[in-house]
PDB file of C-alpha atoms in Angstrom:
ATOM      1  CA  UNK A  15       0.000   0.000   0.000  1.00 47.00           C
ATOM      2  CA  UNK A  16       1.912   3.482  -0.919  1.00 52.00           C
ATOM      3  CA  UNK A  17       1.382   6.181   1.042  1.00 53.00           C
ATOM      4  CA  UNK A  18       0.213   9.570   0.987  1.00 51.00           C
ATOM      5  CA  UNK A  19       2.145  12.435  -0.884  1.00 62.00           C
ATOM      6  CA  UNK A  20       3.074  15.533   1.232  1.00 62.00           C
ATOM      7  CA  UNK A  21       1.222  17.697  -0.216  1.00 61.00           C
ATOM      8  CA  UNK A  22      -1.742  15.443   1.504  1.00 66.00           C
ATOM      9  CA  UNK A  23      -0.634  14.899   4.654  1.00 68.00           C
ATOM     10  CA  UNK A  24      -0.293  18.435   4.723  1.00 74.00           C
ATOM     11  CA  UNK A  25      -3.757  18.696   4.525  1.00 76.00           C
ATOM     12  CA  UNK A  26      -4.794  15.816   6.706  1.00 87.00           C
ATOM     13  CA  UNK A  27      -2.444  17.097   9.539  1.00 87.00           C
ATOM     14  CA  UNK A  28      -5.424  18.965  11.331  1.00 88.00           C
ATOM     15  CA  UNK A  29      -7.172  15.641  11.203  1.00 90.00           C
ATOM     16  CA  UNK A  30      -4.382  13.629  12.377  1.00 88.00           C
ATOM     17  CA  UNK A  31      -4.077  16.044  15.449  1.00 90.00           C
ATOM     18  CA  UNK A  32      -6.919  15.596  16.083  1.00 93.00           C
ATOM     19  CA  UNK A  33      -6.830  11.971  16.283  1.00 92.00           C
ATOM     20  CA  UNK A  34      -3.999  12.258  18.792  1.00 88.00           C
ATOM     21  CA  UNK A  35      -6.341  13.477  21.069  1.00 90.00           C
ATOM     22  CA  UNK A  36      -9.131  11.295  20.505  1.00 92.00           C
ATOM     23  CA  UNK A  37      -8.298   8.152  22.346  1.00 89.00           C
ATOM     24  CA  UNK A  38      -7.790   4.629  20.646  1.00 92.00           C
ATOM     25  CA  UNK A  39     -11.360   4.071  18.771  1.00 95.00           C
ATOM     26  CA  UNK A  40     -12.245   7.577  18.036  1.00 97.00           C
ATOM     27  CA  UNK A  41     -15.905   7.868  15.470  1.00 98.00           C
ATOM     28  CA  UNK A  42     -15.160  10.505  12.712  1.00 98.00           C
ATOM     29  CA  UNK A  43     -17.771  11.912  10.676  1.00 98.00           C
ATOM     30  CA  UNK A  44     -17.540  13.384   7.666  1.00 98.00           C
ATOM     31  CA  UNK A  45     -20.394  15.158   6.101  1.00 97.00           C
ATOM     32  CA  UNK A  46     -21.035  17.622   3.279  1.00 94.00           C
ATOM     33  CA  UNK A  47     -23.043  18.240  -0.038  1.00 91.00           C
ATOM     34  CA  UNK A  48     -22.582  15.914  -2.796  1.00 83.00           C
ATOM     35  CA  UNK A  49     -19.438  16.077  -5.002  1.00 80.00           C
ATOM     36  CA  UNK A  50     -17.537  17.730  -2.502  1.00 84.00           C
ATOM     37  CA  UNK A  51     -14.862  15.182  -1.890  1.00 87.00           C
ATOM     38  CA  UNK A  52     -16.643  13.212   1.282  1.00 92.00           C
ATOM     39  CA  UNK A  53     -15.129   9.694  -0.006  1.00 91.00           C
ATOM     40  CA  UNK A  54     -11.681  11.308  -1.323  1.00 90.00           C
ATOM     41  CA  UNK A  55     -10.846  12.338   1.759  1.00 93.00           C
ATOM     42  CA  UNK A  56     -12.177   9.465   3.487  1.00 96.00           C
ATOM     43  CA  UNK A  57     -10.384   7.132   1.603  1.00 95.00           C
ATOM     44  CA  UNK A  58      -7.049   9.463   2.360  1.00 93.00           C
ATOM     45  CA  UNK A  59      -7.916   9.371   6.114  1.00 94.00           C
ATOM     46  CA  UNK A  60      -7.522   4.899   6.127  1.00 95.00           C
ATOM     47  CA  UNK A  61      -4.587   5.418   4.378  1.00 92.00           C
ATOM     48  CA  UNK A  62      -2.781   7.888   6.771  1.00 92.00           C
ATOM     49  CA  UNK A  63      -4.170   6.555  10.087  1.00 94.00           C
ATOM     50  CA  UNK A  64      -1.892   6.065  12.516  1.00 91.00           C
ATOM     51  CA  UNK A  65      -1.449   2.673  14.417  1.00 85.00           C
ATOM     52  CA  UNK A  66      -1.872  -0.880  14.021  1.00 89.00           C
ATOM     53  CA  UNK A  67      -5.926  -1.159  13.945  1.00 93.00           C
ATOM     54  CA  UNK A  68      -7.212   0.369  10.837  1.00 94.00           C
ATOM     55  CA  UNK A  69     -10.567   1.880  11.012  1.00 97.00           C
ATOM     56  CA  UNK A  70     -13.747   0.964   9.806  1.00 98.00           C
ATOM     57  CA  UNK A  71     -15.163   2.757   6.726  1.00 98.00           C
ATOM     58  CA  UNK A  72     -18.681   3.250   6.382  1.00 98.00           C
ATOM     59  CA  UNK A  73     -20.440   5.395   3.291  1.00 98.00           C
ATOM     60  CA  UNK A  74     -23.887   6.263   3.059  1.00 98.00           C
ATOM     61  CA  UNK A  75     -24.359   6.312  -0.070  1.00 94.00           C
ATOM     62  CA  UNK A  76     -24.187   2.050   0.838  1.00 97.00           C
ATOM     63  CA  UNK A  77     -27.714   3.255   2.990  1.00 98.00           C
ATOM     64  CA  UNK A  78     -29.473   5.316   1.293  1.00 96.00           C
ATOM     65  CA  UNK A  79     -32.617   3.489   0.290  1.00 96.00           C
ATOM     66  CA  UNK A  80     -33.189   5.302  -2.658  1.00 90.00           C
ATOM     67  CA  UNK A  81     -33.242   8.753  -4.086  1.00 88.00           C
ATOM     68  CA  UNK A  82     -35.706   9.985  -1.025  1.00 90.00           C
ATOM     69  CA  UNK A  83     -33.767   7.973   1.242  1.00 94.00           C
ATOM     70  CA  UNK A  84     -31.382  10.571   3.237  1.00 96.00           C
ATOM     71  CA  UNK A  85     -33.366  11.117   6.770  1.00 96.00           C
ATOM     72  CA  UNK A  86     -33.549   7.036   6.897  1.00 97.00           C
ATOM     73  CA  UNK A  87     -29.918   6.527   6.565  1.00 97.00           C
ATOM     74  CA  UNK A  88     -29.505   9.035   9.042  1.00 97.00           C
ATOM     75  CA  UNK A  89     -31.903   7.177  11.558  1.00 97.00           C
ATOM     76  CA  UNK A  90     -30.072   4.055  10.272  1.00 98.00           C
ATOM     77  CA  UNK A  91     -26.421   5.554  11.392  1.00 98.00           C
ATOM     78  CA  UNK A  92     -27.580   7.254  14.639  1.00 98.00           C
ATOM     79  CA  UNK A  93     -30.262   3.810  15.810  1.00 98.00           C
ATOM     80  CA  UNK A  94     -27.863   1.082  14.278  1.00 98.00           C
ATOM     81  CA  UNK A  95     -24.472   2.043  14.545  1.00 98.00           C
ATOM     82  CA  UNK A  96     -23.240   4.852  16.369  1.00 98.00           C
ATOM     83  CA  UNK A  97     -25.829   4.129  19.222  1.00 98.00           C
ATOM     84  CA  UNK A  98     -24.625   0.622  19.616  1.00 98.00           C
ATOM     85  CA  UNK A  99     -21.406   1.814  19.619  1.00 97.00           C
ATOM     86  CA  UNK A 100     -21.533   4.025  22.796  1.00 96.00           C
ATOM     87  CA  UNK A 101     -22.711   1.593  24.669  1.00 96.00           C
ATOM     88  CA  UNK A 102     -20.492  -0.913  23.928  1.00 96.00           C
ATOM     89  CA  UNK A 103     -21.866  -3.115  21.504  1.00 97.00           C
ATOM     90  CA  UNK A 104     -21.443  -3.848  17.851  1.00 97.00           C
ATOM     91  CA  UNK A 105     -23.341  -1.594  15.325  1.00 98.00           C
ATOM     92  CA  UNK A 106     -25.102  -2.863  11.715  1.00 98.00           C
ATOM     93  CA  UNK A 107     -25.712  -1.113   8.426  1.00 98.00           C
ATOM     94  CA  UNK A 108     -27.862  -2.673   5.694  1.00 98.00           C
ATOM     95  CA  UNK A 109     -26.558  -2.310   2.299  1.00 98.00           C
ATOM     96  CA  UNK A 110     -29.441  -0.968  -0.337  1.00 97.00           C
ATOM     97  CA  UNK A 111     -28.959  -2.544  -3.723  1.00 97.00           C
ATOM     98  CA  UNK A 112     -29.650   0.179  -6.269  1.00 90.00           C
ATOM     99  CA  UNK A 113     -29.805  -1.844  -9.109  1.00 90.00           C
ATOM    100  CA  UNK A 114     -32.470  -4.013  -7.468  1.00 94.00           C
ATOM    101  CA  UNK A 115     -34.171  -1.026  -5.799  1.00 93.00           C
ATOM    102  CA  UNK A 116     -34.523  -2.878  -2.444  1.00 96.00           C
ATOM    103  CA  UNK A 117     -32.839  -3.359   0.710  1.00 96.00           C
ATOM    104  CA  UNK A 118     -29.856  -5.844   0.756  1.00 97.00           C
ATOM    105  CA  UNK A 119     -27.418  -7.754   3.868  1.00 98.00           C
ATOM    106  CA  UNK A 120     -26.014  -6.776   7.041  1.00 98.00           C
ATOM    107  CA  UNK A 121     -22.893  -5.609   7.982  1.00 98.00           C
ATOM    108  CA  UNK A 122     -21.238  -5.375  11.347  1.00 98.00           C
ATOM    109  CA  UNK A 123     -19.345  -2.517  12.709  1.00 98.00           C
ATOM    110  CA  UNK A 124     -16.878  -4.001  15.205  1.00 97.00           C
ATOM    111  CA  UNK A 125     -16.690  -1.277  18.758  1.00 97.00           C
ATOM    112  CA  UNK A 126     -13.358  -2.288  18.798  1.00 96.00           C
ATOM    113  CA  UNK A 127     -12.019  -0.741  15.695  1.00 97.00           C
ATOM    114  CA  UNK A 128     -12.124   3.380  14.937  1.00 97.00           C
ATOM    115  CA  UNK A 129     -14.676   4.543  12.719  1.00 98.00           C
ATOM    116  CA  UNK A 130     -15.038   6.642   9.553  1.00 98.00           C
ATOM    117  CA  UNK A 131     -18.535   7.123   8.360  1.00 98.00           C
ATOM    118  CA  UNK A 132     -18.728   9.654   5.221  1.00 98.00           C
ATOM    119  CA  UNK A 133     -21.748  10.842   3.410  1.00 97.00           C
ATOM    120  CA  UNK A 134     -24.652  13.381   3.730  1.00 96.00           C
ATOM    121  CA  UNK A 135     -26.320  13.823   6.536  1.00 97.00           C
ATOM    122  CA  UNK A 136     -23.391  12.218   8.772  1.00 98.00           C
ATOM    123  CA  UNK A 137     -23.719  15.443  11.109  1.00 98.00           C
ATOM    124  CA  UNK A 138     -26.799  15.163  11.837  1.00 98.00           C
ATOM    125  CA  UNK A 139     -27.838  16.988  15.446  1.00 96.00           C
ATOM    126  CA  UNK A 140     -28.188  13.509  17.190  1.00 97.00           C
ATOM    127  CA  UNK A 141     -25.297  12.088  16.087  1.00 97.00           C
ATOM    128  CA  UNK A 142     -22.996  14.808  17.750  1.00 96.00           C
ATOM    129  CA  UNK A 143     -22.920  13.230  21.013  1.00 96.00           C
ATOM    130  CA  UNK A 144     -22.186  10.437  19.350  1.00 98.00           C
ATOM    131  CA  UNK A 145     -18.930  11.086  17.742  1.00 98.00           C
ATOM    132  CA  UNK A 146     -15.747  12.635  18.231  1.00 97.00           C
ATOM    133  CA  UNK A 147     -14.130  14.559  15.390  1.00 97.00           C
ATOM    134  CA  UNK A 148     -17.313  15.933  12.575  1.00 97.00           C
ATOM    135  CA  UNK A 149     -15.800  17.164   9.743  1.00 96.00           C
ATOM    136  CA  UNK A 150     -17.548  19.923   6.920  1.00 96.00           C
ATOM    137  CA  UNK A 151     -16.517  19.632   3.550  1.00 93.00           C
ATOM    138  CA  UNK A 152     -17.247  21.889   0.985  1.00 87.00           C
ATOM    139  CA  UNK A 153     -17.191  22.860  -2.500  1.00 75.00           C
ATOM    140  CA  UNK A 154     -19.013  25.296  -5.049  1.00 71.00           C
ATOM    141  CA  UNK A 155     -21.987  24.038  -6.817  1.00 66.00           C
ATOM    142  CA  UNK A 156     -20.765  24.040 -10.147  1.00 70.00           C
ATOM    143  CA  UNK A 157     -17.655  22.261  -9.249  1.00 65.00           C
ATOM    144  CA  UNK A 158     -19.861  19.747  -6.781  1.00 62.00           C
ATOM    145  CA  UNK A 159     -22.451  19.608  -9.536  1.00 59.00           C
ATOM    146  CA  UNK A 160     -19.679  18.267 -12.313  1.00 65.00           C
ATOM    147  CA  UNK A 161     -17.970  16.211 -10.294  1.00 60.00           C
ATOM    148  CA  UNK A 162     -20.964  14.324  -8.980  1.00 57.00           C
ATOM    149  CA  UNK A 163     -21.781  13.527 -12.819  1.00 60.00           C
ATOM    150  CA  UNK A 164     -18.609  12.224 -14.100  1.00 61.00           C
ATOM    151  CA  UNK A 165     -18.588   9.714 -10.916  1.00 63.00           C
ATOM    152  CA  UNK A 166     -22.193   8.483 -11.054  1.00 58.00           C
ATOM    153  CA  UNK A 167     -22.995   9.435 -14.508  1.00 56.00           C
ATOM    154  CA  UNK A 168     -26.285   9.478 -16.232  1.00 55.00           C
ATOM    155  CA  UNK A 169     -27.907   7.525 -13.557  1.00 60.00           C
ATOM    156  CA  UNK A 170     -27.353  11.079 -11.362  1.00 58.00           C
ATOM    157  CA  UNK A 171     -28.175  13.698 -13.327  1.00 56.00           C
ATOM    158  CA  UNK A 172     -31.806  12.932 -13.935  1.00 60.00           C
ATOM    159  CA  UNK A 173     -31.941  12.966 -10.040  1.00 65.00           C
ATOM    160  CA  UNK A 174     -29.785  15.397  -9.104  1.00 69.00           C
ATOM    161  CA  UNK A 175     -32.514  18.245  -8.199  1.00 78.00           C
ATOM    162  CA  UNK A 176     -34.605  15.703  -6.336  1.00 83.00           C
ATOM    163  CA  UNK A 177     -31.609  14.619  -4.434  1.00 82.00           C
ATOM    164  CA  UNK A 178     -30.111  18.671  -3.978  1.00 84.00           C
ATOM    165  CA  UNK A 179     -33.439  19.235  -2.413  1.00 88.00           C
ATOM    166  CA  UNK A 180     -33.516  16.814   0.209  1.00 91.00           C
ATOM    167  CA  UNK A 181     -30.061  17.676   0.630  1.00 90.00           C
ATOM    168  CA  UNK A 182     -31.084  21.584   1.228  1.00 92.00           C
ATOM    169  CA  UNK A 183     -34.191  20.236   3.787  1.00 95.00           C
ATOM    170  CA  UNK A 184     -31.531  18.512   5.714  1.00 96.00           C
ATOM    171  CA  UNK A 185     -28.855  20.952   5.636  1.00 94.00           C
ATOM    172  CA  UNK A 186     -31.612  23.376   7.018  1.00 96.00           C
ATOM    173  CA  UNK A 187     -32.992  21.902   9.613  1.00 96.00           C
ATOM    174  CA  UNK A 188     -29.979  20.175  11.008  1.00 96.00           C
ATOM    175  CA  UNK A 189     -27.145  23.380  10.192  1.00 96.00           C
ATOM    176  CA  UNK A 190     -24.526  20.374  10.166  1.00 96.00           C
ATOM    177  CA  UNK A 191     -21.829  23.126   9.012  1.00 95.00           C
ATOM    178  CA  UNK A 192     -21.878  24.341  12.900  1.00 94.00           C
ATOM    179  CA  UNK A 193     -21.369  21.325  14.364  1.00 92.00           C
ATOM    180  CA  UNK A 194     -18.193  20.925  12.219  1.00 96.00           C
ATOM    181  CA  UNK A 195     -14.480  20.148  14.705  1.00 96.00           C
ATOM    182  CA  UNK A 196     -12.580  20.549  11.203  1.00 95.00           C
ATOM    183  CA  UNK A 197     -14.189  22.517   8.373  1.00 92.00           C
ATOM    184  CA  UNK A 198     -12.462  22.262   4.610  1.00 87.00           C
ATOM    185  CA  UNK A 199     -12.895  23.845   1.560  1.00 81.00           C
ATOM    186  CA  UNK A 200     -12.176  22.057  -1.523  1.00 68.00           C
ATOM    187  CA  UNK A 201      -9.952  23.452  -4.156  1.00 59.00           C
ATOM    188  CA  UNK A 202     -11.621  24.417  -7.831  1.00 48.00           C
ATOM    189  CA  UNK A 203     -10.612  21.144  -9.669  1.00 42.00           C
ATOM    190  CA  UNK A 204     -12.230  18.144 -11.197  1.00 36.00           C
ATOM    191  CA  UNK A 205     -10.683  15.483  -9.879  1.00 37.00           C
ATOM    192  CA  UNK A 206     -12.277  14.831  -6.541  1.00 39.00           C
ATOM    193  CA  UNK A 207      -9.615  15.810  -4.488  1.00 42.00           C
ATOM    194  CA  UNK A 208     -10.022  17.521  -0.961  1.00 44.00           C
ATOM    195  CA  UNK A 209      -7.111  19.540  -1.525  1.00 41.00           C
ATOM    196  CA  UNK A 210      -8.047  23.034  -0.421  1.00 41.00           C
ATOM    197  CA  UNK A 211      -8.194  25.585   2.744  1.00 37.00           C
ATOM    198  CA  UNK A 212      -8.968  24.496   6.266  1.00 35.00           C
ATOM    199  CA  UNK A 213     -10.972  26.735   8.343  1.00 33.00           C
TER     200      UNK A 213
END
């Protein structure tokens, strides 16, 4: 497995601070509109982590059942997995098969093991006091917009305004941005990459 560049663990030095401080099993969250980078960065944050027990990696866009299906993977994460968790027991997510358009197997979230859950709606209000280190991610539309496409493709774009305004309902009533440790700006290119200004 190579590691990361140094231009991005630059940019992932906040979070691995922040890590430092978070004890042995820490739950990271990592929320923010679609096309913004969410799984980039995720993906950069298992590759950097320091130690021996690599973390989990759950993405909601596994839960989502469906394009209406944002508040219900946000019950799923808060009732099934980061609940559980406090208290000491394994969590569960079930997969939603898109191409079948129906819900699909378990999975187990082991207690024991640190935890990276990505997606919209991750920083939702009643998963705060779940979690230790929530992370905002964000991007401009256009950029968010494009990107978006040329990962999902056609498949997206005729749902992209149904999807954008559940995303705006959410993003409204719940003001994740605020409840943001570590708040990132990504950087005016196409190729899904974080890369861009910490605030």
């Amino acid at each position: 497995m190579c590691s990361p560049d140094p231009e991005r663990m630059l940019l992932l030095a906040p979070f691995l601070a922040a890590l430092a401080a978070a004890g042995p099993t820490p739950v990271v969250l990592i929320d923010g509109p679609s096309g913004a980078g969410k799984s980039t960065l995720a993906d950069a944050l298992v590759l950097a982590w320091p130690g021996m027990v690599r973390p989990v990696l759950v993405r909601l866009d596994d839960i989502y059942p469906g394009w209406n299906g944002l508040d219900a993977a946000v019950a799923q994460l808060t009732d099934h997995i980061l609940g559980p968790r406090r208290r000491g027991a394994p969590g569960a997510w079930q997969r939603y098969d898109w191409e079948r358009g129906q819900p699909a197997e378990w999975h187990l979230v082991d207690p024991a093991r640190p935890l990276i859950v990505e997606g919209c709606g991750a920083l939702a209000a009643a998963n705060l006091p779940l979690s230790d280190i929530r992370v905002w991610l964000d991007a401009d539309d256009r950029l968010r917009k494009q990107r978006a496409l040329a990962r999902d493709g056609e498949a997206f774009r005729s749902h992209w305004d149904q999807w954008q305004s559940e995303w705006e309902a959410y993003r409204n009533r719940e003001r994740p941005e605020r409840q943001a440790t570590i708040r990132l700006a990504a950087a005016g290119n196409t190729a899904g990459s974080p890369a861009g200004r910490l605030g």
